Coordinates of C-alpha atoms in Angstrom, one line a residue:
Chain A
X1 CA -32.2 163.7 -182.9
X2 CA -33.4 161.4 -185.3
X3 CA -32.2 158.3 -187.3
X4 CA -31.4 160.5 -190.1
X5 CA -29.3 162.5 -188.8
X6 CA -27.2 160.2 -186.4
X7 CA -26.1 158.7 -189.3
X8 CA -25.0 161.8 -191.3
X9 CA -23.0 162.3 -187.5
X10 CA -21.4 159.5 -187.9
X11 CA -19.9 160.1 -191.3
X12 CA -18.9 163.3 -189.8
X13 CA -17.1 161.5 -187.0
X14 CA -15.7 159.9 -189.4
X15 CA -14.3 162.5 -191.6
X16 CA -13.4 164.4 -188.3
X17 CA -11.3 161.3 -187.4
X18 CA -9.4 161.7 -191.0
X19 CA -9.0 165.7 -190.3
X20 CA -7.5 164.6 -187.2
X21 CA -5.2 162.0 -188.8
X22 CA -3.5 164.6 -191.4
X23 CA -3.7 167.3 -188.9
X24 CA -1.4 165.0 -186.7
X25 CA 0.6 163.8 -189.5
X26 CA 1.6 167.4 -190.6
X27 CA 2.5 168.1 -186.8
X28 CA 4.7 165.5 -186.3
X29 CA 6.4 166.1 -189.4
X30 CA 6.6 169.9 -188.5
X31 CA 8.7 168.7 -185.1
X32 CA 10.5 166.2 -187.2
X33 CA 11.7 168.0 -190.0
X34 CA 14.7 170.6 -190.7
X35 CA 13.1 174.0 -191.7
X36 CA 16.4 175.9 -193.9
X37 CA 14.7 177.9 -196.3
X38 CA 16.9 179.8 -199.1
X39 CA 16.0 181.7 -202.2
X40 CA 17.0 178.7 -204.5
X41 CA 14.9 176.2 -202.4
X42 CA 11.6 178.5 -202.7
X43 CA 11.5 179.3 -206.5
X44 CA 8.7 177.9 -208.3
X45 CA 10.0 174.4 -209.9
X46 CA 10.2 174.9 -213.7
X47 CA 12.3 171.7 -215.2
X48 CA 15.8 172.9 -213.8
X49 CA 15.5 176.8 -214.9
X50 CA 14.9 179.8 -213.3
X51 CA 11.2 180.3 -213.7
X52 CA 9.9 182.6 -216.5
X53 CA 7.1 185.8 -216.3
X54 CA 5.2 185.0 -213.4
X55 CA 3.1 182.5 -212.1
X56 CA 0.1 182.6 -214.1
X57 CA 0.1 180.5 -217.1
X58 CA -3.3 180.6 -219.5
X59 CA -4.9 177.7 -219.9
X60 CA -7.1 176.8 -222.5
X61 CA -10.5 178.5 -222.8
X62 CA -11.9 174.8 -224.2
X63 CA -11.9 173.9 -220.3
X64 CA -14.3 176.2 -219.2
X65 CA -16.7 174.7 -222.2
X66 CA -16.3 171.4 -220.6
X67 CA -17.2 172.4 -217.1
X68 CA -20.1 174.5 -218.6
X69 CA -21.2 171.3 -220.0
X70 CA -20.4 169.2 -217.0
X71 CA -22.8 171.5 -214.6
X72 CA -25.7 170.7 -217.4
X73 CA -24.9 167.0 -216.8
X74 CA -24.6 167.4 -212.7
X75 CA -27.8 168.6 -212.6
X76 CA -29.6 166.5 -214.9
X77 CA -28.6 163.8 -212.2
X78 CA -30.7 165.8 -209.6
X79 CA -33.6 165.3 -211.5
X80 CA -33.0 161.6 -213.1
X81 CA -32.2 159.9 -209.3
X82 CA -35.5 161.0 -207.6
X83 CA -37.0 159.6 -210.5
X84 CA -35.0 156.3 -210.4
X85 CA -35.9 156.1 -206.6
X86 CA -39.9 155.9 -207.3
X87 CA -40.1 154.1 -210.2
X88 CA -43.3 152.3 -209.4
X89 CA -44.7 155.5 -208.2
X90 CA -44.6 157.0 -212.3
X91 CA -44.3 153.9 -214.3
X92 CA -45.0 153.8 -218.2
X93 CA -45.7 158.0 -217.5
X94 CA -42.4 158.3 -216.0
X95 CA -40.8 156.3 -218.7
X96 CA -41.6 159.3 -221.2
X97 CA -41.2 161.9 -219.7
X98 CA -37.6 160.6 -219.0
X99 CA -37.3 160.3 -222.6
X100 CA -38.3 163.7 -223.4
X101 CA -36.3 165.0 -220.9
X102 CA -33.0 162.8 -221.9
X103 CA -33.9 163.5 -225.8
X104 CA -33.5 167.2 -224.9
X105 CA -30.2 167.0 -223.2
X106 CA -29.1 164.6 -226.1
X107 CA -29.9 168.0 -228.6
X108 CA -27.8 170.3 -226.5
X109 CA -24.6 167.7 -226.5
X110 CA -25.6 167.0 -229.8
X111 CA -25.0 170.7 -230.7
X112 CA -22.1 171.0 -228.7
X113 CA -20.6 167.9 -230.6
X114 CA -21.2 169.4 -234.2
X115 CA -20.4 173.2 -233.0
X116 CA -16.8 171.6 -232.4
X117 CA -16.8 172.5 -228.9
X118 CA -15.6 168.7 -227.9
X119 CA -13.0 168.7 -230.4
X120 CA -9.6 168.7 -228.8
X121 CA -6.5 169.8 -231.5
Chain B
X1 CA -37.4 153.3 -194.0
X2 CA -35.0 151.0 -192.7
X3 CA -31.7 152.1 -191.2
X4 CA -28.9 150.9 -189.0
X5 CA -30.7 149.4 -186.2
X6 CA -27.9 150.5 -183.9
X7 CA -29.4 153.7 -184.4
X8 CA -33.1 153.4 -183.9
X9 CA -34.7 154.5 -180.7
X10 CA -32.9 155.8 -177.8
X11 CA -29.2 155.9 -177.8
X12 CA -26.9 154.7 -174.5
X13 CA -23.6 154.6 -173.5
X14 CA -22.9 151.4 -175.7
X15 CA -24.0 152.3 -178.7
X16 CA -21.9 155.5 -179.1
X17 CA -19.1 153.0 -178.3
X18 CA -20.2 150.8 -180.5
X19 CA -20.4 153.5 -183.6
X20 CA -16.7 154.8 -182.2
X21 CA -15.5 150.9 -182.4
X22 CA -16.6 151.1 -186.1
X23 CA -15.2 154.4 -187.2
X24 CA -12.0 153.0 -185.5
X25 CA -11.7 149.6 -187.6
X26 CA -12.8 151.2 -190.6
X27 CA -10.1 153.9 -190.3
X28 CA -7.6 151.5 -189.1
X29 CA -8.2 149.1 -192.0
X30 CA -8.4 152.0 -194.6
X31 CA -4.3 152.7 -193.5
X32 CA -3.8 149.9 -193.3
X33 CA -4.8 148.6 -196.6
X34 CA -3.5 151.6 -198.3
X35 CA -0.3 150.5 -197.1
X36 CA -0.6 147.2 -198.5
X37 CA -1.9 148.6 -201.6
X38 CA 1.3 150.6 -202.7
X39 CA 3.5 147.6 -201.9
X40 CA 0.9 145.1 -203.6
X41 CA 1.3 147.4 -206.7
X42 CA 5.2 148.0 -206.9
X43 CA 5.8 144.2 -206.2
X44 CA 2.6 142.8 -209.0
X45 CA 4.2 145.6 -211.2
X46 CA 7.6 144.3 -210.8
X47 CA 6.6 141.0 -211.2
X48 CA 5.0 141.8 -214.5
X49 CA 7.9 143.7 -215.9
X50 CA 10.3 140.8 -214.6
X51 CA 11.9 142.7 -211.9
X52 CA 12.1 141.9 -208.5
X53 CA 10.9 144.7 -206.5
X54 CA 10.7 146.0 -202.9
X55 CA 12.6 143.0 -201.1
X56 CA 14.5 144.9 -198.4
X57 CA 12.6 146.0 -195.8
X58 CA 10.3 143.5 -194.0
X59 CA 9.6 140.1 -195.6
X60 CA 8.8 140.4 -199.3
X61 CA 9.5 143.3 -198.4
X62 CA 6.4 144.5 -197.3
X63 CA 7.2 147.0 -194.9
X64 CA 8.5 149.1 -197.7
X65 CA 5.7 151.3 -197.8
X66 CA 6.1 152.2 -194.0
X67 CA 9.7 152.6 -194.1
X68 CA 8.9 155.3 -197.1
X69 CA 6.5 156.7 -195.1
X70 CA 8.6 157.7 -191.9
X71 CA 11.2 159.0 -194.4
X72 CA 8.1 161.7 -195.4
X73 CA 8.5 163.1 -191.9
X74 CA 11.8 164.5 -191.8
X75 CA 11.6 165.7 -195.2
X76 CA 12.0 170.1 -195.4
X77 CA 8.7 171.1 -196.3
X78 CA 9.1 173.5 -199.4
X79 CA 6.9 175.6 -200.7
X80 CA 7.6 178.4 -203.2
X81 CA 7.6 182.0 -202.5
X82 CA 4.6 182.7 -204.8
X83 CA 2.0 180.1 -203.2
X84 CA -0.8 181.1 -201.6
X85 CA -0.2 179.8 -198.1
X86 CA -3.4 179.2 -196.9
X87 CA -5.2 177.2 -199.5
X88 CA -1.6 175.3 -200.1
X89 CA -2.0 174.1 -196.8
X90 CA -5.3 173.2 -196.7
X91 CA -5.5 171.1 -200.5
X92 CA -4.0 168.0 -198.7
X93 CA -6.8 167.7 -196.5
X94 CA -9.6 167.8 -199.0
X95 CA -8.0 165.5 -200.8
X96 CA -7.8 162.8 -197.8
X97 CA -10.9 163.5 -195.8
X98 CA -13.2 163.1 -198.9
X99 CA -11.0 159.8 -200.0
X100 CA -11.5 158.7 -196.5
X101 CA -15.7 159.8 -196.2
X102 CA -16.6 157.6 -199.2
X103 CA -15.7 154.2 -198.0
X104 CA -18.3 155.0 -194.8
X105 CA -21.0 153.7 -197.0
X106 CA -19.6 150.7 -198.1
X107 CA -21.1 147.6 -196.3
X108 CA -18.1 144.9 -195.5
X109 CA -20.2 142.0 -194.0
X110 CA -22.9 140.2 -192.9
X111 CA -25.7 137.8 -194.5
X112 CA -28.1 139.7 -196.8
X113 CA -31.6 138.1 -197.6
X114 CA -34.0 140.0 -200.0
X115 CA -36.7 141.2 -198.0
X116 CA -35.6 140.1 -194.1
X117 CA -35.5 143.2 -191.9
X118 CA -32.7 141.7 -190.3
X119 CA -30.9 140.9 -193.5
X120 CA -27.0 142.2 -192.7
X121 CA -27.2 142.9 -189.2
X122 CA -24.5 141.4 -187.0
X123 CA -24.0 141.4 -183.1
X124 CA -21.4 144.1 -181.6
X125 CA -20.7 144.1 -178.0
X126 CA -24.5 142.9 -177.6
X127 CA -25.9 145.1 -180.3
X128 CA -27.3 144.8 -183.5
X129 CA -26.3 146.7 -186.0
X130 CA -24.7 146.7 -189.4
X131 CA -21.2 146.4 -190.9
X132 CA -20.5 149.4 -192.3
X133 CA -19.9 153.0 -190.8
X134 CA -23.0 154.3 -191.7
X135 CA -26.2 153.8 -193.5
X136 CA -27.3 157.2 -194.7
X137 CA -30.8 156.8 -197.0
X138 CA -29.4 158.7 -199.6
X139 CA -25.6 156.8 -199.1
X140 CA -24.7 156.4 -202.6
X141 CA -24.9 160.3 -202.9
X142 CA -22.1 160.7 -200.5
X143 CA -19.6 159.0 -203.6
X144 CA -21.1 161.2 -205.9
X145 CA -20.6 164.1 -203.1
X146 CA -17.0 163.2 -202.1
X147 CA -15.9 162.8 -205.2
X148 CA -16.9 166.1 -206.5
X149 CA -15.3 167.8 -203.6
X150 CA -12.0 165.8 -204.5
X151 CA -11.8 167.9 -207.0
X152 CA -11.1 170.7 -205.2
X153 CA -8.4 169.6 -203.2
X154 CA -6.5 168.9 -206.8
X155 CA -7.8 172.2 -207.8
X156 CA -6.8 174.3 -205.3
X157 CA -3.1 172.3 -204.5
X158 CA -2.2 173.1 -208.4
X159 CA -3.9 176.6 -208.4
X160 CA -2.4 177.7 -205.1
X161 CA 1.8 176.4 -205.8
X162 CA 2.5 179.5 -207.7
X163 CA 3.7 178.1 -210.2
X164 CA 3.2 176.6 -214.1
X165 CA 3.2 173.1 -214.0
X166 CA 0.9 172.4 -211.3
X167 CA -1.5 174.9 -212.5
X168 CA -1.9 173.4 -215.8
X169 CA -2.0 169.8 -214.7
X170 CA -4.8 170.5 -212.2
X171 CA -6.7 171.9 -214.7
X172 CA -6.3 169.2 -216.9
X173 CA -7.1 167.4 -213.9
X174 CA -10.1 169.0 -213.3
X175 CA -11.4 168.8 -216.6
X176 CA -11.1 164.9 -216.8
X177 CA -12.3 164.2 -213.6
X178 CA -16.2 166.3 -214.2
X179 CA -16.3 164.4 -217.5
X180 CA -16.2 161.1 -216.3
X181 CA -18.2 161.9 -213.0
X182 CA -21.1 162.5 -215.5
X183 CA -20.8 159.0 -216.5
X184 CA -20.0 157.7 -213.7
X185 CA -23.5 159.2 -212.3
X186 CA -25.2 157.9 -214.7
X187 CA -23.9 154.6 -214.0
X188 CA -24.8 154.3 -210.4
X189 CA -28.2 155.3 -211.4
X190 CA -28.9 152.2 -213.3
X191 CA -28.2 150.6 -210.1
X192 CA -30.2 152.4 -208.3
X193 CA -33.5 151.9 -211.0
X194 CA -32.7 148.2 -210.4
X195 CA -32.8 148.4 -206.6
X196 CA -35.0 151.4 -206.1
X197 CA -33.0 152.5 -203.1
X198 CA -29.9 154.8 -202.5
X199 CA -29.2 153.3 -199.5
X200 CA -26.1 150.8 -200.1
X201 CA -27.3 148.3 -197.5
X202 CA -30.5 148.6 -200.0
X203 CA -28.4 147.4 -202.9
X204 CA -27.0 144.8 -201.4
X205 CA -29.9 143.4 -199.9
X206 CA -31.5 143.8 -203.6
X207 CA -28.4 141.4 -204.6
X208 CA -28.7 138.4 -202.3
X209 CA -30.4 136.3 -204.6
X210 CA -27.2 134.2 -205.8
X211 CA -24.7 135.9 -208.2
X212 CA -27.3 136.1 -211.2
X213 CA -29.0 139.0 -209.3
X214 CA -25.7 140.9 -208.9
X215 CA -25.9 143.9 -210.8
X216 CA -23.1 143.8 -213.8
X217 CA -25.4 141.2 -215.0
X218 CA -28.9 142.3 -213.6
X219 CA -28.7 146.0 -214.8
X220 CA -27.1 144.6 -218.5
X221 CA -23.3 145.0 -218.2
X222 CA -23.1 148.1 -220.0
X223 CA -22.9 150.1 -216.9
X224 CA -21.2 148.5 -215.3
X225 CA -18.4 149.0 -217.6
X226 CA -19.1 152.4 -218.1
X227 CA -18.6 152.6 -214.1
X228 CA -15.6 150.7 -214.8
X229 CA -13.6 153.2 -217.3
X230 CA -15.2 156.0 -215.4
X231 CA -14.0 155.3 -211.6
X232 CA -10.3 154.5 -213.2
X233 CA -10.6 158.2 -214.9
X234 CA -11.6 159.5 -211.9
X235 CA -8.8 157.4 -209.7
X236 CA -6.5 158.8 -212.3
X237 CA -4.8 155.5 -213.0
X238 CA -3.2 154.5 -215.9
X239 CA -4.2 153.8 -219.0
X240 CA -5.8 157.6 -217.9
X241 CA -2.9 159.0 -216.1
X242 CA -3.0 162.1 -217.9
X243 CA -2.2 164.7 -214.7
X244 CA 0.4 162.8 -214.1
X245 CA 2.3 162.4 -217.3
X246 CA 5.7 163.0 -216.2
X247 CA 6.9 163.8 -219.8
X248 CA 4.8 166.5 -220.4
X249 CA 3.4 168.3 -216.6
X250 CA 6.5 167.0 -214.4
X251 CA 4.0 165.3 -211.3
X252 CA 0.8 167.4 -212.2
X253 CA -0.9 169.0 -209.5
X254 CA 1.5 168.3 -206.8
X255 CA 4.7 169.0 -208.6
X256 CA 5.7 171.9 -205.3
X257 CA 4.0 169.2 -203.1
X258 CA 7.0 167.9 -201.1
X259 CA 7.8 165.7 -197.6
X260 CA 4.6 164.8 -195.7
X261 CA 2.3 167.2 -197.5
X262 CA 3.3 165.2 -200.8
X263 CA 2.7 161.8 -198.7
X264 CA -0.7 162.7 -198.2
X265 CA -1.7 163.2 -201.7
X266 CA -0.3 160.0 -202.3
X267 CA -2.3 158.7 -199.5
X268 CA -5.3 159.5 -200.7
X269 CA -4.7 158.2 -204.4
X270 CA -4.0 155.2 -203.3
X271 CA -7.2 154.9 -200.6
X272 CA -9.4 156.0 -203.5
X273 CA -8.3 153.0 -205.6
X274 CA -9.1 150.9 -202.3
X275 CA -12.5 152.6 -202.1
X276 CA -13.9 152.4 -205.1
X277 CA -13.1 149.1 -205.9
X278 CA -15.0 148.4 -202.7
X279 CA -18.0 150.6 -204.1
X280 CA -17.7 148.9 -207.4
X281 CA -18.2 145.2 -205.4
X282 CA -21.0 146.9 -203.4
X283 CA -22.7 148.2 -206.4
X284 CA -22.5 145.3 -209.1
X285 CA -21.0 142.1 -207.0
X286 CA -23.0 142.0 -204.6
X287 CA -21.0 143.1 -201.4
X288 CA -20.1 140.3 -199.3
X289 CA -22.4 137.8 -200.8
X290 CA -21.2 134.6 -201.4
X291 CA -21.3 131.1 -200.0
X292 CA -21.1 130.6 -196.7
X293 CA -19.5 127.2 -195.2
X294 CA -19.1 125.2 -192.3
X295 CA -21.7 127.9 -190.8
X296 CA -19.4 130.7 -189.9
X297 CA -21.2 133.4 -191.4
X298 CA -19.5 136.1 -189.4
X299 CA -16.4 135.3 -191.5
X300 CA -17.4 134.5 -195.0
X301 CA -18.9 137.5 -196.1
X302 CA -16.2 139.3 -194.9
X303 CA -13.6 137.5 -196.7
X304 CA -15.8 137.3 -199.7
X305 CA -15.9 140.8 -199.8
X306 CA -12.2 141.9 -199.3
X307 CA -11.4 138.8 -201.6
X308 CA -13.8 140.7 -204.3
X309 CA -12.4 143.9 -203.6
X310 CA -8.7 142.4 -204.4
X311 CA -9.6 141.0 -207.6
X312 CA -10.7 144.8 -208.9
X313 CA -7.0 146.1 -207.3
X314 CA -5.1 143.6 -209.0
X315 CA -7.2 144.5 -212.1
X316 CA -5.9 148.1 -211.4
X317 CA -2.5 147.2 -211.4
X318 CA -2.8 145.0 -214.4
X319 CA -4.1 148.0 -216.3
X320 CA -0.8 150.1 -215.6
X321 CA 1.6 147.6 -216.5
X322 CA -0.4 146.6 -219.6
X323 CA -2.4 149.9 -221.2
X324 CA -0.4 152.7 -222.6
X325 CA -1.7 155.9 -221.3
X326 CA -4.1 158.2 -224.1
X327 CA -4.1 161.0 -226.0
X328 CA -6.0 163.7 -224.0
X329 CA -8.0 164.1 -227.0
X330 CA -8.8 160.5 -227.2
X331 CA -10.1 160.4 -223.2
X332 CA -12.2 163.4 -223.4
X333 CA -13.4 162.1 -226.7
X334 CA -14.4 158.9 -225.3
X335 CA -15.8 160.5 -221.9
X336 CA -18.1 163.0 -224.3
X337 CA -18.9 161.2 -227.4
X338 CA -19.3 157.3 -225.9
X339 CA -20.1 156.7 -222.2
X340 CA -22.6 159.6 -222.1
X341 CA -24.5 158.7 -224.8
X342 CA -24.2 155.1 -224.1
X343 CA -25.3 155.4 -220.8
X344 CA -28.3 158.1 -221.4
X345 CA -29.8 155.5 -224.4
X346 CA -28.9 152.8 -221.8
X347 CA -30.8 154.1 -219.1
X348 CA -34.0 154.8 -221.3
X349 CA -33.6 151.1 -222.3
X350 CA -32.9 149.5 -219.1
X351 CA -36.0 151.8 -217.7
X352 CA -38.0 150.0 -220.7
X353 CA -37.4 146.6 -220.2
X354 CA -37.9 146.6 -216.1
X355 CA -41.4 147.9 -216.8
X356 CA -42.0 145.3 -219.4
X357 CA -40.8 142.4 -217.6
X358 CA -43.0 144.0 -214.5
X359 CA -45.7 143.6 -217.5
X360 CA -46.7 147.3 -216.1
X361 CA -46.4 147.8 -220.3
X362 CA -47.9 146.7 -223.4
X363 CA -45.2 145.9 -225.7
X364 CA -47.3 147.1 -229.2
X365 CA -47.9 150.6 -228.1
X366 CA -44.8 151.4 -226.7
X367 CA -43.2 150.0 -229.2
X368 CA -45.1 151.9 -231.5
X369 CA -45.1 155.3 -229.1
X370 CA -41.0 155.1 -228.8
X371 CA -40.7 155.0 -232.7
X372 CA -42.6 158.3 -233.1
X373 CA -40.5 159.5 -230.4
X374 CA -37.0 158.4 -231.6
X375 CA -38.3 159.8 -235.3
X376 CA -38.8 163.6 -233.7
X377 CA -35.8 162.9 -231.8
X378 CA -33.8 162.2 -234.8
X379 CA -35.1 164.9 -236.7
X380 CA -34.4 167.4 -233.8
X381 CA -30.9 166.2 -233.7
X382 CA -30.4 166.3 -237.5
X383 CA -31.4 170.0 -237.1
X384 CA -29.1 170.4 -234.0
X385 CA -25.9 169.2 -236.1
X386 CA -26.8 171.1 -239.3
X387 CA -27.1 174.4 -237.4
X388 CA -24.2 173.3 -235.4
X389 CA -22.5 172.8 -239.0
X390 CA -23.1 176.2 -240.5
X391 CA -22.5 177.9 -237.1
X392 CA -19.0 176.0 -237.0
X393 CA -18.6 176.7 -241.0
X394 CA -19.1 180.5 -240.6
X395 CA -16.5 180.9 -237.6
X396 CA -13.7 179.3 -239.8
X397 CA -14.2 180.6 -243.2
X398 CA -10.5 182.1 -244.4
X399 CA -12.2 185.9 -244.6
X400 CA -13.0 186.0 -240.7
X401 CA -9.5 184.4 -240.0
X402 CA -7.8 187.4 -241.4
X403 CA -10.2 189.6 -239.6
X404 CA -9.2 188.3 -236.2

């Protein structure tokens, strides 16, 4: 086993230790705690009311633009931290080919900017 | 490549001990601390707004938080007819476990010295190793990494309650949070051009040369304000409290959240303040540098470090009770339009001026090179807004309205 991944372990034995925590949390609280469900007590909470239509409400289609945009972004970062990492390795070289790279992500936002698509009404 | 020395080599009996002993502290001081953290905010709140606070239970009344937190547990667990059991149930722990993961990376002690490959190694039960949970080589990732999965666990809690409110305050939720992780990425990247590591211990050690190598004024302050607006976006805390504005989404994603289910959301809000103001002293404050006195450098660090760490809660808190909370159009706005460009031009900048002080660069050419580029670049995005002008024109002319 080697250095690299006894150390991803022990973030795992972390994060099993916080499973564990809410796991025993919930249990507890499951022993604990009165369980007297009625009709009243399950309805969806809507401000007082008896909820309306069911329980899909649309959302707007401007968020699925955004996360279209984010996944651009995200993966941009999976090329721009290998090359922060070895700098030395690409120097002046590295420098513009960045800039290229950056220019063209700056045109597509750009676009997206002037198209409207991050104007919220 | 460096790494925890702890972990080099064969492993014994001891030093499995010694990693439990860790992941035990840092767990216990996590609850701990979020505990404190929810009373430090209602009492600093209350202070500001000339009130008195939590003063009942405990002195100061700082077991108020615990005494709220046993109530959780005999609370009636409700949960609406129309959920989807399964992934109702399991939202709360994505949310905790990936609040809890991040703060494995964060480094809380220990002398750093540029260079020494025993910089930050202290002695455990005979052992050296160092003072944080782990030391992965690509640690910083793991914020990026746990953060993005946070996301889920709001996504799923409002998608899964069956019902309105939730589902539109997760995805508002949702939406704000991947904006500002974008700059928030980009931020931490800066950092990592200046130290040339992802490894936190890396960064730290990078910092260790007095408090004018720390990296909100190394790396040129811009992102580290950037990282600034962006981790309170992404802690959801006011002035960018948006999923939770009361008026409008009742309590956002977790509005059919209730007894120990809701406590764990809350749990993990507050633990993510605690962690990443502990990433924010890691990554521009230089961890737990600071001087060290009377020669007790097991305990200065430490306390330089949580004292750090303290400052940025306060700050936090300060925020709520001063900031009014934005428009959404305003925080996506200044997500989109100002920290992403900022921080891309920043980057290219900050990339510019590390090779020129390195004198790896003539300053004549490039300047001369970067003004043909910006010109192209200029003209490309010129081009990019006209098109994106007439596109926009054509959809809204009055004739295609009545069409559609």
């Amino acid at each position: 086993m080697s250095e690299l991944v006894r150390s991803y372990l022990t973030v795992a034995i972390f994060a099993a230790a916080a499973v564990g925590l809410v796991g025993l949390l919930l249990g507890i609280s499951r022993i604990l705690r009165p369980q007297r469900p009625s009709v009243s007590k399950q309805m969806a909470y809507e401000s007082g009311v008896d909820p309306e239509g069911g329980d899909w409400a649309q959302s707007q289609i401007r968020y699925y633009v955004f996360a279209v945009l984010f996944v651009i972004f995200d993966v941009e970062a999976v090329f721009i931290f290998p090359w922060a990492v070895r700098l030395e390795v690409y120097g002046l070289f590295g420098l513009i080919e960045m800039f290229i790279f950056i220019a063209i992500l700056a045109l597509g936002l750009g676009y997206a900017w002037r198209k409207g698509v991050l104007r919220w009404v | 490549m460096s790494g925890d020395p702890l972990l080099r080599g064969t492993i014994d009996f001891v030093d499995v001990l010694v990693v439990l002993f860790k992941v035990g502290i840092a767990f216990g001081f996590l609850l701990v601390a979020t505990m404190f953290m929810v009373w430090f905010e209602r009492k600093l709140i209350s202070d500001m707004q000339n009130r008195i606070g939590p003063n009942v239970a405990g002195p100061w009344g700082i077991l108020q938080t615990l005494a709220d937190g046993l109530k959780f547990f005999f609370k009636e667990d409700l949960r609406p007819r129309e959920a989807d059991s399964l992934v109702f149930r399991l939202a709360p722990y994505l949310s905790v476990v990936t609040a809890f993961v991040a703060f494995a990376i964060v480094p809380v002690g220990g002398v750093f010295k540029d260079g020494d490959p025993t910089s930050g190694t202290v002695s455990l039960f005979g052992k050296e190793t160092y003072l944080q949970v782990a030391d992965p080589p690509m640690g910083i990732l793991l914020l990026l990494a746990a953060s993005s999965i946070a996301v889920y666990g709001i996504m799923l809690a409002g998608w899964s309650s069956g019902s309105k409110y939730p589902l539109l305050g997760a995805v508002r939720a949702s939406a704000q949070a991947i904006s500002y992780e974008a700059a928030l990425g980009m931020a931490v990247v800066a950092v990592v051009i200046a130290a040339g590591s992802l490894s936190t211990h890396d960064i730290v050690a990078a910092q260790s040369g007095g408090y004018r190598s720390w990296y909100w004024f190394a790396t040129g302050l811009i992102p580290f304000v950037v990282f600034f607006i962006a981790a309170t976006a992404e802690l959801n805390r006011p002035p960018f409290d948006l999923v939770e504005a009361e008026q409008e989404l009742v309590g956002g994603f977790h509005t059919e959240y209730s007894s120990i289910r809701f406590a764990m959301f809350f749990l993990a809000e507050f633990m993510n303040v605690i962690t990443m103001s502990a990433i924010m002293v890691t990554l521009f404050f230089g961890g737990p540098a600071g001087p060290i006195f009377f020669g007790l450098d097991w305990l200065f660090p430490t306390l330089w470090f949580f004292g750090k760490v303290l400052v940025f809660l306060f700050v936090f808190v300060w925020f709520r009770a001063t900031l009014p909370r934005l428009r959404y159009d305003q925080l996506m706005n200044l997500g989109w339009k100002v920290l992403i460009p900022v921080m891309l031009g920043w980057l290219l900048v900050y990339r510019a001026i590390v090779l020129w002080r390195d004198d790896k660069i003539d300053p004549i050419p490039t300047i001369i090179v970067g003004s043909i580029i910006a010109i192209v670049c200029t003209a490309l995005l010129t081009a990019a807004f006209s098109a994106g002008d007439r596109a926009f024109e054509r959809e809204n002319t009055p004739s295609d309205r009545e069409g559609s």
